Amino acid sequence: MFEQLFHSINEKIQITGEDLGEIKQFFVSRKLRKRQFLLQEGDVCKYTAFVEKGSLRSYSIDEKGNEHILQFALEGWWISDQYSLFTGEPSSYNIDAIEDSDLLLITHASFESMMNKIPRMEKYFRLLLQNNMIALHRRLVASLSLSAEEKYTNMVNAYPNIIQRVPQHMIASYLGITPETLSRIRKQMSSVK
Amino acid sequence: MFEQLFHSINEKIQITGEDLGEIKQFFVSRKLRKRQFLLQEGDVCKYTAFVEKGSLRSYSIDEKGNEHILQFALEGWWISDQYSLFTGEPSSYNIDAIEDSDLLLITHASFESMMNKIPRMEKYFRLLLQNNMIALHRRLVASLSLSAEEKYTNMVNAYPNIIQRVPQHMIASYLGITPETLSRIRKQMSSVK
DNA sequence: CGCCGAGTTGAACTGAATCAAGAAACGTGG
DNA sequence: CCACGTTTCTTGATTCAGTTCAACTCGGCG
């Protein structure tokens, strides 16, 4: 159950087997069926989720009813609404499962206890956040400066695994383009190729 | 010299005066004239900068020669290219001063020493990054879902101080719209008012 | 078998970009 | 402190990438 998580931690910091054992206590596991919600807009986000298996997405819905996908999370990724989690304010995002998934959940309170008990974990999360920031900056620059086609080829190169596992209209939403445009781009790319 | 930095730290974590004294040693101070570079594309980013006074920006330049502003940093903000700093790879960003500025600089090595010597600072940076992530997510959603006008009013509400101190074409670049479009939006807003 | 969500295709429309030219503000050196 | 060059901002005309709306196809699954 904890393979992916332990792998992720070991990748970033030095940690003893004892500490890893300790860590288990702070989490609860949960299975989520495809299309099932982990968080719905208006609710307070209670957990940060780590994906052991499957895939989730977080997204917001604008006034016109359009979904905008913020993040995909496959195996080994974390997902939550940090803002809602920290402040206790109702979330403006939804998180649901794209495929049947196995998660490890940790509450804000457990998270803080874990940090106090195993201070070494501060570094793990700091590094995690740092990498996330870098990726998010890249995505932002892409969204500001690239054409629809460039955004897509960019994504294919950066996350080929996501492209394969996630429905096309979600990719479009993630890139901030319409499903129609994405369909046309793919058509044109395959004919040129 | 360290007022802004100490204020920022005290805001986020409990820390002793002794530790604050220690912290000074890891930084060097530097003045930057308006338009002067802290980092140029192609160079390796050596420092993370904390702004004590003044304002900087980080931006990339695309194939067509257009600037895309990633971040503004006024007093109390951090700025750097984390990716280049960590990996030692040449940066694809520029960082320069918008106004004459006073900075506190810390190298990657000093940063790591500081973390080892004062582990409490891990939490400060974790919280900082967390807040940054939240803001960046908001900006991304805005850039994906809002019209040019909405993006601008959004920004006016979120960062009125930046609007006042930064040239208009840089705001446009930050929002991912052309200076012409921003000019027209402002005209139209002031007439409707 | 029939239905429904996902993807495709076409045609018309539109928000914002581009190109071009002038006005205003700024700061630098004489 | 003024004059001149350089940025910055404004305004207008045109163009275009991507959206919108609508209809149709396909594949799965209940």
CSV table of C-alpha atoms (C1' of nucleotides) in Angstrom, one decimal:
chain,number,residue,atom,x,y,z
A,1,MET,CA,0.0,0.0,0.0
A,2,PHE,CA,2.8,2.4,0.8
A,3,GLU,CA,5.2,1.5,-1.9
A,4,GLN,CA,4.7,4.6,-4.0
A,5,LEU,CA,4.8,6.9,-1.1
A,6,PHE,CA,8.0,5.4,0.4
A,7,HIS,CA,9.5,5.5,-3.0
A,8,SER,CA,8.7,9.2,-3.4
A,9,ILE,CA,10.2,10.0,0.0
A,10,ASN,CA,13.3,7.9,-0.5
A,11,GLU,CA,13.9,9.7,-3.8
A,12,LYS,CA,14.1,13.1,-2.1
A,13,ILE,CA,15.5,12.6,1.4
A,14,GLN,CA,17.5,10.3,3.6
A,15,ILE,CA,15.2,8.6,6.0
A,16,THR,CA,15.3,5.6,8.3
A,17,GLY,CA,13.1,2.5,8.1
A,18,GLU,CA,11.9,3.4,11.5
A,19,ASP,CA,10.7,6.8,10.4
A,20,LEU,CA,8.9,5.2,7.5
A,21,GLY,CA,7.1,2.9,9.9
A,22,GLU,CA,6.1,5.9,11.9
A,23,ILE,CA,4.8,7.7,8.9
A,24,LYS,CA,2.1,5.0,8.1
A,25,GLN,CA,0.2,6.0,11.2
A,26,PHE,CA,-0.6,9.5,10.0
A,27,PHE,CA,-2.4,8.2,6.9
A,28,VAL,CA,-5.7,6.4,6.2
A,29,SER,CA,-6.2,4.6,2.9
A,30,ARG,CA,-9.2,5.0,0.7
A,31,LYS,CA,-10.4,3.6,-2.6
A,32,LEU,CA,-12.2,5.8,-5.1
A,33,ARG,CA,-14.3,4.6,-8.0
A,34,LYS,CA,-14.0,6.3,-11.4
A,35,ARG,CA,-16.0,9.6,-11.3
A,36,GLN,CA,-16.3,9.5,-7.5
A,37,PHE,CA,-15.5,12.8,-5.8
A,38,LEU,CA,-12.8,13.3,-3.2
A,39,LEU,CA,-13.7,17.0,-2.9
A,40,GLN,CA,-16.7,19.0,-4.1
A,41,GLU,CA,-16.9,22.7,-4.6
A,42,GLY,CA,-18.3,24.3,-1.5
A,43,ASP,CA,-17.0,21.7,0.9
A,44,VAL,CA,-14.0,22.2,3.0
A,45,CYS,CA,-11.0,20.2,1.9
A,46,LYS,CA,-10.1,17.7,4.7
A,47,TYR,CA,-7.3,15.7,3.2
A,48,THR,CA,-4.2,15.9,1.1
A,49,ALA,CA,-4.3,12.7,-1.0
A,50,PHE,CA,-1.3,10.7,-2.3
A,51,VAL,CA,-2.1,8.5,-5.3
A,52,GLU,CA,-0.9,5.0,-4.9
A,53,LYS,CA,-2.8,3.7,-7.9
A,54,GLY,CA,-5.1,5.2,-10.5
A,55,SER,CA,-5.6,8.9,-11.5
A,56,LEU,CA,-7.4,12.0,-10.2
A,57,ARG,CA,-8.0,15.5,-11.4
A,58,SER,CA,-8.7,18.8,-9.7
A,59,TYR,CA,-10.8,21.4,-11.6
A,60,SER,CA,-12.9,24.5,-11.2
A,61,ILE,CA,-16.1,25.4,-13.0
A,62,ASP,CA,-16.5,28.9,-14.3
A,63,GLU,CA,-19.7,31.0,-14.6
A,64,LYS,CA,-20.4,29.6,-18.0
A,65,GLY,CA,-20.2,26.1,-16.7
A,66,ASN,CA,-16.9,25.3,-18.3
A,67,GLU,CA,-14.4,23.0,-16.4
A,68,HIS,CA,-10.8,24.1,-16.1
A,69,ILE,CA,-8.5,21.3,-15.0
A,70,LEU,CA,-5.8,22.5,-12.7
A,71,GLN,CA,-4.0,19.3,-12.1
A,72,PHE,CA,-3.8,15.7,-13.0
A,73,ALA,CA,-2.5,13.2,-10.4
A,74,LEU,CA,-1.3,9.8,-11.4
A,75,GLU,CA,0.6,7.3,-9.2
A,76,GLY,CA,3.2,9.0,-7.0
A,77,TRP,CA,1.5,12.4,-7.1
A,78,TRP,CA,-0.1,14.5,-4.4
A,79,ILE,CA,-3.4,16.3,-4.8
A,80,SER,CA,-5.6,18.6,-2.7
A,81,ASP,CA,-6.8,22.1,-2.3
A,82,GLN,CA,-4.1,23.5,-0.1
A,83,TYR,CA,-5.9,26.8,0.3
A,84,SER,CA,-9.1,25.3,1.7
A,85,LEU,CA,-7.1,22.8,3.7
A,86,PHE,CA,-5.1,25.5,5.4
A,87,THR,CA,-7.7,28.1,6.0
A,88,GLY,CA,-10.8,25.9,6.5
A,89,GLU,CA,-12.6,28.0,3.8
A,90,PRO,CA,-14.9,26.1,1.4
A,91,SER,CA,-13.1,25.0,-1.7
A,92,SER,CA,-13.8,26.4,-5.1
A,93,TYR,CA,-12.4,23.3,-6.7
A,94,ASN,CA,-13.5,19.8,-7.4
A,95,ILE,CA,-11.4,16.7,-7.2
A,96,ASP,CA,-12.5,13.4,-8.6
A,97,ALA,CA,-11.2,10.1,-9.9
A,98,ILE,CA,-10.5,9.6,-13.6
A,99,GLU,CA,-9.9,5.9,-13.0
A,100,ASP,CA,-10.6,3.6,-10.1
A,101,SER,CA,-7.9,4.6,-7.6
A,102,ASP,CA,-6.1,3.8,-4.3
A,103,LEU,CA,-5.3,6.8,-2.2
A,104,LEU,CA,-3.5,7.6,1.0
A,105,LEU,CA,-5.1,10.4,2.9
A,106,ILE,CA,-3.7,12.7,5.5
A,107,THR,CA,-5.6,15.4,7.4
A,108,HIS,CA,-4.2,18.8,8.0
A,109,ALA,CA,-3.8,18.0,11.7
A,110,SER,CA,-2.1,14.7,11.1
A,111,PHE,CA,0.2,16.5,8.6
A,112,GLU,CA,1.3,19.0,11.3
A,113,SER,CA,1.8,16.2,13.8
A,114,MET,CA,3.9,14.3,11.3
A,115,MET,CA,6.0,17.4,10.7
A,116,ASN,CA,6.6,17.8,14.4
A,117,LYS,CA,7.4,14.1,15.0
A,118,ILE,CA,9.5,13.7,11.9
A,119,PRO,CA,11.0,17.1,11.2
A,120,ARG,CA,13.0,15.5,8.3
A,121,MET,CA,9.8,15.5,6.4
A,122,GLU,CA,9.8,19.3,6.2
A,123,LYS,CA,12.5,18.9,3.7
A,124,TYR,CA,10.7,16.3,1.6
A,125,PHE,CA,7.7,18.6,1.3
A,126,ARG,CA,9.8,21.7,0.7
A,127,LEU,CA,11.5,19.9,-2.2
A,128,LEU,CA,8.2,18.6,-3.5
A,129,LEU,CA,6.8,22.1,-3.5
A,130,GLN,CA,9.9,23.5,-5.2
A,131,ASN,CA,9.6,21.0,-8.0
A,132,ASN,CA,5.9,21.8,-8.3
A,133,MET,CA,6.6,25.5,-8.5
A,134,ILE,CA,9.1,25.0,-11.3
A,135,ALA,CA,6.6,22.9,-13.3
A,136,LEU,CA,3.8,25.3,-12.6
A,137,HIS,CA,5.9,28.2,-13.8
A,138,ARG,CA,6.7,26.3,-17.0
A,139,ARG,CA,3.0,25.7,-17.5
A,140,LEU,CA,2.2,29.3,-17.0
A,141,VAL,CA,4.7,30.5,-19.5
A,142,ALA,CA,3.4,28.0,-21.9
A,143,SER,CA,-0.2,29.1,-21.4
A,144,LEU,CA,0.8,32.7,-21.9
A,145,SER,CA,3.1,32.4,-24.9
A,146,LEU,CA,2.3,29.3,-26.9
A,147,SER,CA,-0.3,28.6,-29.6
A,148,ALA,CA,-2.8,25.8,-29.0
A,149,GLU,CA,-0.8,23.4,-31.1
A,150,GLU,CA,2.5,24.2,-29.3
A,151,LYS,CA,0.8,23.8,-25.9
A,152,TYR,CA,-0.3,20.3,-27.0
A,153,THR,CA,3.0,19.1,-28.4
A,154,ASN,CA,4.6,20.5,-25.3
A,155,MET,CA,2.3,18.4,-23.2
A,156,VAL,CA,2.8,15.3,-25.2
A,157,ASN,CA,6.5,15.6,-24.6
A,158,ALA,CA,6.3,16.5,-20.9
A,159,TYR,CA,3.6,14.0,-19.9
A,160,PRO,CA,3.1,11.3,-22.6
A,161,ASN,CA,1.6,9.0,-19.9
A,162,ILE,CA,-1.1,11.4,-19.1
A,163,ILE,CA,-2.0,11.8,-22.7
A,164,GLN,CA,-2.5,8.0,-23.0
A,165,ARG,CA,-4.6,7.5,-19.9
A,166,VAL,CA,-6.8,10.6,-19.8
A,167,PRO,CA,-9.8,11.4,-22.1
A,168,GLN,CA,-9.1,13.9,-24.8
A,169,HIS,CA,-11.6,16.6,-23.6
A,170,MET,CA,-9.8,16.7,-20.3
A,171,ILE,CA,-6.5,17.3,-21.9
A,172,ALA,CA,-8.2,20.2,-23.8
A,173,SER,CA,-9.5,21.6,-20.6
A,174,TYR,CA,-6.1,21.3,-19.0
A,175,LEU,CA,-4.5,23.2,-21.9
A,176,GLY,CA,-7.2,25.8,-21.9
A,177,ILE,CA,-8.5,25.1,-25.4
A,178,THR,CA,-11.8,23.6,-26.6
A,179,PRO,CA,-12.2,19.9,-27.4
A,180,GLU,CA,-13.0,20.9,-31.0
A,181,THR,CA,-9.7,22.7,-31.4
A,182,LEU,CA,-7.7,19.8,-29.9
A,183,SER,CA,-9.4,17.4,-32.2
A,184,ARG,CA,-8.5,19.5,-35.2
A,185,ILE,CA,-4.9,19.9,-34.0
A,186,ARG,CA,-4.5,16.1,-33.6
A,187,LYS,CA,-6.0,15.5,-37.0
A,188,GLN,CA,-3.6,18.0,-38.7
A,189,MET,CA,-0.6,16.6,-36.8
A,190,SER,CA,-1.3,13.0,-37.8
A,191,SER,CA,-1.8,13.9,-41.4
A,192,VAL,CA,1.4,15.9,-41.6
A,193,LYS,CA,3.5,13.4,-39.6
B,1,MET,CA,18.8,46.2,6.2
B,2,PHE,CA,17.1,43.0,7.4
B,3,GLU,CA,13.8,44.5,8.6
B,4,GLN,CA,11.7,43.2,5.8
B,5,LEU,CA,13.2,39.7,5.9
B,6,PHE,CA,12.9,39.4,9.7
B,7,HIS,CA,9.3,40.6,9.4
B,8,SER,CA,8.6,38.0,6.8
B,9,ILE,CA,10.1,35.2,8.9
B,10,ASN,CA,8.3,36.3,12.1
B,11,GLU,CA,5.1,36.4,10.4
B,12,LYS,CA,5.3,32.7,9.5
B,13,ILE,CA,7.2,30.9,12.3
B,14,GLN,CA,8.4,31.2,15.9
B,15,ILE,CA,12.0,32.0,16.0
B,16,THR,CA,14.5,33.3,18.6
B,17,GLY,CA,16.4,36.6,18.3
B,18,GLU,CA,19.5,34.4,18.4
B,19,ASP,CA,18.5,32.5,15.3
B,20,LEU,CA,17.7,35.7,13.5
B,21,GLY,CA,21.2,36.9,14.3
B,22,GLU,CA,22.6,33.7,12.9
B,23,ILE,CA,20.6,34.1,9.7
B,24,LYS,CA,22.4,37.3,8.7
B,25,GLN,CA,25.6,35.5,8.1
B,26,PHE,CA,24.2,33.5,5.2
B,27,PHE,CA,23.3,36.6,3.1
B,28,VAL,CA,25.1,39.3,1.3
B,29,SER,CA,23.5,42.6,0.4
B,30,ARG,CA,23.4,44.1,-3.0
B,31,LYS,CA,22.0,47.2,-4.6
B,32,LEU,CA,20.6,47.1,-8.0
B,33,ARG,CA,20.0,50.1,-10.3
B,34,LYS,CA,16.8,50.3,-12.4
B,35,ARG,CA,17.2,48.1,-15.5
B,36,GLN,CA,20.2,46.4,-14.1
B,37,PHE,CA,20.2,42.6,-14.3
B,38,LEU,CA,20.4,40.1,-11.5
B,39,LEU,CA,20.2,37.2,-13.9
B,40,GLN,CA,20.5,37.0,-17.6
B,41,GLU,CA,19.3,34.2,-19.9
B,42,GLY,CA,22.0,31.7,-20.5
B,43,ASP,CA,23.8,32.4,-17.1
B,44,VAL,CA,23.4,30.0,-14.2
B,45,CYS,CA,21.3,31.5,-11.4
B,46,LYS,CA,23.6,31.9,-8.4
B,47,TYR,CA,21.4,33.5,-5.9
B,48,THR,CA,17.9,33.6,-4.4
B,49,ALA,CA,17.1,37.3,-3.8
B,50,PHE,CA,15.0,38.8,-1.1
B,51,VAL,CA,13.7,42.3,-1.9
B,52,GLU,CA,14.3,44.7,1.0
B,53,LYS,CA,13.4,47.7,-1.1
B,54,GLY,CA,12.4,48.4,-4.7
B,55,SER,CA,11.0,46.0,-7.3
B,56,LEU,CA,12.2,43.3,-9.7
B,57,ARG,CA,10.7,41.1,-12.3
B,58,SER,CA,11.5,37.8,-13.8
B,59,TYR,CA,10.7,37.1,-17.5
B,60,SER,CA,11.4,34.9,-20.4
B,61,ILE,CA,11.7,35.9,-24.0
B,62,ASP,CA,10.1,33.8,-26.7
B,63,GLU,CA,11.2,33.1,-30.3
B,64,LYS,CA,9.4,36.1,-31.6
B,65,GLY,CA,11.2,38.3,-29.1
B,66,ASN,CA,8.2,38.9,-26.8
B,67,GLU,CA,8.8,39.2,-23.1
B,68,HIS,CA,6.6,37.2,-20.8
B,69,ILE,CA,6.7,38.3,-17.2
B,70,LEU,CA,6.6,35.4,-14.7
B,71,GLN,CA,6.8,37.3,-11.5
B,72,PHE,CA,7.0,40.7,-9.9
B,73,ALA,CA,8.8,41.0,-6.6
B,74,LEU,CA,8.2,44.1,-4.4
B,75,GLU,CA,9.5,44.5,-0.8
B,76,GLY,CA,9.2,41.3,1.2
B,77,TRP,CA,9.2,39.0,-1.8
B,78,TRP,CA,11.7,36.4,-2.9
B,79,ILE,CA,12.8,36.0,-6.5
B,80,SER,CA,15.1,33.6,-8.4
B,81,ASP,CA,15.2,30.9,-11.0
B,82,GLN,CA,14.8,27.9,-8.7
B,83,TYR,CA,15.4,25.4,-11.5
B,84,SER,CA,18.7,26.9,-12.6
B,85,LEU,CA,19.7,27.4,-9.0
B,86,PHE,CA,19.1,23.7,-8.1
B,87,THR,CA,20.4,22.0,-11.2
B,88,GLY,CA,23.2,24.4,-12.2
B,89,GLU,CA,21.7,24.5,-15.7
B,90,PRO,CA,21.8,27.8,-17.6
B,91,SER,CA,18.6,29.8,-16.9
B,92,SER,CA,16.0,30.5,-19.6
B,93,TYR,CA,14.8,33.6,-17.6
B,94,ASN,CA,16.0,37.1,-17.0
B,95,ILE,CA,15.6,39.0,-13.7
B,96,ASP,CA,16.1,42.7,-13.6
B,97,ALA,CA,15.3,45.7,-11.4
B,98,ILE,CA,12.2,47.8,-12.2
B,99,GLU,CA,13.2,50.4,-9.7
B,100,ASP,CA,16.5,51.0,-7.8
B,101,SER,CA,16.5,48.2,-5.3
B,102,ASP,CA,18.1,46.8,-2.2
B,103,LEU,CA,18.5,43.0,-2.1
B,104,LEU,CA,19.6,40.3,0.2
B,105,LEU,CA,21.2,37.5,-1.7
B,106,ILE,CA,21.8,33.9,-0.6
B,107,THR,CA,23.6,31.2,-2.6
B,108,HIS,CA,22.3,27.7,-3.0
B,109,ALA,CA,25.2,26.4,-0.8
B,110,SER,CA,24.5,29.0,1.9
B,111,PHE,CA,20.8,28.2,1.7
B,112,GLU,CA,21.5,24.6,2.4
B,113,SER,CA,23.9,25.4,5.3
B,114,MET,CA,21.2,27.7,6.7
B,115,MET,CA,18.7,24.9,6.6
B,116,ASN,CA,21.1,22.5,8.4
B,117,LYS,CA,22.0,25.0,11.0
B,118,ILE,CA,18.5,26.4,11.6
B,119,PRO,CA,16.1,23.5,10.7
B,120,ARG,CA,13.2,25.7,11.8
B,121,MET,CA,13.7,27.6,8.6
B,122,GLU,CA,12.5,24.6,6.6
B,123,LYS,CA,9.1,25.4,7.8
B,124,TYR,CA,9.3,29.0,6.8
B,125,PHE,CA,10.2,28.1,3.3
B,126,ARG,CA,7.6,25.3,3.1
B,127,LEU,CA,4.9,27.8,4.1
B,128,LEU,CA,6.2,30.4,1.7
B,129,LEU,CA,6.2,27.9,-1.2
B,130,GLN,CA,2.7,26.7,-0.2
B,131,ASN,CA,1.4,30.2,-0.4
B,132,ASN,CA,3.1,30.7,-3.7
B,133,MET,CA,1.6,27.6,-5.1
B,134,ILE,CA,-1.8,28.7,-4.1
B,135,ALA,CA,-1.3,32.1,-5.8
B,136,LEU,CA,0.2,30.5,-8.9
B,137,HIS,CA,-2.8,28.1,-9.2
B,138,ARG,CA,-5.1,31.1,-9.0
B,139,ARG,CA,-3.2,32.9,-11.7
B,140,LEU,CA,-3.2,29.8,-13.9
B,141,VAL,CA,-7.0,29.4,-13.6
B,142,ALA,CA,-7.4,33.1,-14.4
B,143,SER,CA,-5.1,32.9,-17.4
B,144,LEU,CA,-7.1,29.8,-18.7
B,145,SER,CA,-10.6,31.0,-18.1
B,146,LEU,CA,-10.9,34.8,-18.0
B,147,SER,CA,-11.1,37.4,-20.8
B,148,ALA,CA,-8.4,40.1,-21.0
B,149,GLU,CA,-10.6,42.5,-19.2
B,150,GLU,CA,-11.4,40.1,-16.4
B,151,LYS,CA,-7.8,39.3,-16.0
B,152,TYR,CA,-6.9,42.9,-15.6
B,153,THR,CA,-9.7,43.7,-13.0
B,154,ASN,CA,-8.6,40.6,-11.2
B,155,MET,CA,-5.1,41.9,-11.0
B,156,VAL,CA,-6.1,45.4,-9.9
B,157,ASN,CA,-8.0,43.8,-7.0
B,158,ALA,CA,-5.3,41.3,-6.0
B,159,TYR,CA,-2.2,43.6,-6.4
B,160,PRO,CA,-3.2,47.3,-6.5
B,161,ASN,CA,0.3,48.2,-5.3
B,162,ILE,CA,1.9,46.5,-8.3
B,163,ILE,CA,-0.4,48.3,-10.7
B,164,GLN,CA,0.7,51.6,-9.3
B,165,ARG,CA,4.4,51.0,-9.4
B,166,VAL,CA,5.0,49.0,-12.5
B,167,PRO,CA,4.8,50.3,-16.2
B,168,GLN,CA,1.7,49.3,-18.0
B,169,HIS,CA,3.3,47.3,-20.7
B,170,MET,CA,4.8,45.1,-18.0
B,171,ILE,CA,1.4,44.5,-16.5
B,172,ALA,CA,0.2,43.5,-20.0
B,173,SER,CA,3.1,41.1,-20.4
B,174,TYR,CA,2.3,39.6,-17.0
B,175,LEU,CA,-1.3,39.1,-17.9
B,176,GLY,CA,-0.4,37.6,-21.3
B,177,ILE,CA,-2.1,40.3,-23.4
B,178,THR,CA,-0.7,43.0,-25.7
B,179,PRO,CA,0.0,46.6,-24.4
B,180,GLU,CA,-2.5,47.8,-27.0
B,181,THR,CA,-5.3,45.6,-25.6
B,182,LEU,CA,-4.5,46.7,-22.1
B,183,SER,CA,-4.6,50.4,-23.1
B,184,ARG,CA,-8.0,49.9,-24.8
B,185,ILE,CA,-9.4,48.0,-21.7
B,186,ARG,CA,-8.3,50.8,-19.4
B,187,LYS,CA,-9.8,53.5,-21.6
B,188,GLN,CA,-13.1,51.6,-21.8
B,189,MET,CA,-13.1,51.0,-18.0
B,190,SER,CA,-12.5,54.6,-17.1
B,191,SER,CA,-15.2,55.9,-19.5
B,192,VAL,CA,-17.8,53.4,-18.1
B,193,LYS,CA,-16.6,53.7,-14.5
C,1,DC,C1',-30.3,-3.5,-29.6
C,2,DG,C1',-30.5,1.2,-28.5
C,3,DC,C1',-28.7,4.9,-26.2
C,4,DC,C1',-25.2,8.0,-24.6
C,5,DG,C1',-20.8,10.2,-23.9
C,6,DA,C1',-16.7,11.1,-26.6
C,7,DG,C1',-14.8,12.6,-30.6
C,8,DT,C1',-15.1,14.7,-35.4
C,9,DT,C1',-16.2,17.9,-38.9
C,10,DG,C1',-18.0,22.2,-41.0
C,11,DA,C1',-19.4,27.1,-41.2
C,12,DA,C1',-19.9,31.5,-39.1
C,13,DC,C1',-18.3,34.6,-35.7
C,14,DT,C1',-15.4,37.2,-32.5
C,15,DG,C1',-11.9,38.8,-29.1
C,16,DA,C1',-7.5,39.9,-29.2
C,17,DA,C1',-3.2,40.3,-32.1
C,18,DT,C1',-0.8,42.7,-35.4
C,19,DC,C1',0.7,46.5,-38.0
C,20,DA,C1',1.2,51.3,-38.3
C,21,DA,C1',1.5,56.0,-36.8
C,22,DG,C1',1.3,59.6,-33.7
C,23,DA,C1',1.2,61.8,-28.7
C,24,DA,C1',2.8,62.1,-24.2
C,25,DA,C1',6.1,61.4,-20.5
C,26,DC,C1',10.7,60.8,-19.0
C,27,DG,C1',15.6,61.4,-18.1
C,28,DT,C1',20.1,62.8,-19.6
C,29,DG,C1',23.6,65.7,-21.0
C,30,DG,C1',24.7,70.3,-22.4
D,1,DC,C1',16.6,74.1,-16.7
D,2,DC,C1',15.8,73.4,-21.4
D,3,DA,C1',16.1,70.4,-25.6
D,4,DC,C1',16.2,66.2,-27.8
D,5,DG,C1',16.1,61.3,-28.0
D,6,DT,C1',14.0,57.3,-26.1
D,7,DT,C1',10.5,54.8,-24.0
D,8,DT,C1',5.7,54.4,-23.0
D,9,DC,C1',1.1,54.8,-24.1
D,10,DT,C1',-2.8,55.6,-27.2
D,11,DT,C1',-5.7,55.1,-31.3
D,12,DG,C1',-7.2,53.2,-35.7
D,13,DA,C1',-7.6,49.6,-39.4
D,14,DT,C1',-7.0,45.0,-40.5
D,15,DT,C1',-6.3,40.1,-39.8
D,16,DC,C1',-6.5,35.6,-37.7
D,17,DA,C1',-6.4,31.8,-34.3
D,18,DG,C1',-9.5,29.8,-31.8
D,19,DT,C1',-14.5,29.7,-30.2
D,20,DT,C1',-19.2,28.7,-30.8
D,21,DC,C1',-23.0,26.3,-32.5
D,22,DA,C1',-24.8,22.5,-34.8
D,23,DA,C1',-24.9,18.1,-36.9
D,24,DC,C1',-23.0,13.7,-37.5
D,25,DT,C1',-20.1,9.3,-36.4
D,26,DC,C1',-18.4,5.9,-33.6
D,27,DG,C1',-17.7,2.6,-29.9
D,28,DG,C1',-19.0,0.7,-25.7
D,29,DC,C1',-22.1,-1.0,-22.1
D,30,DG,C1',-26.4,-1.8,-19.7
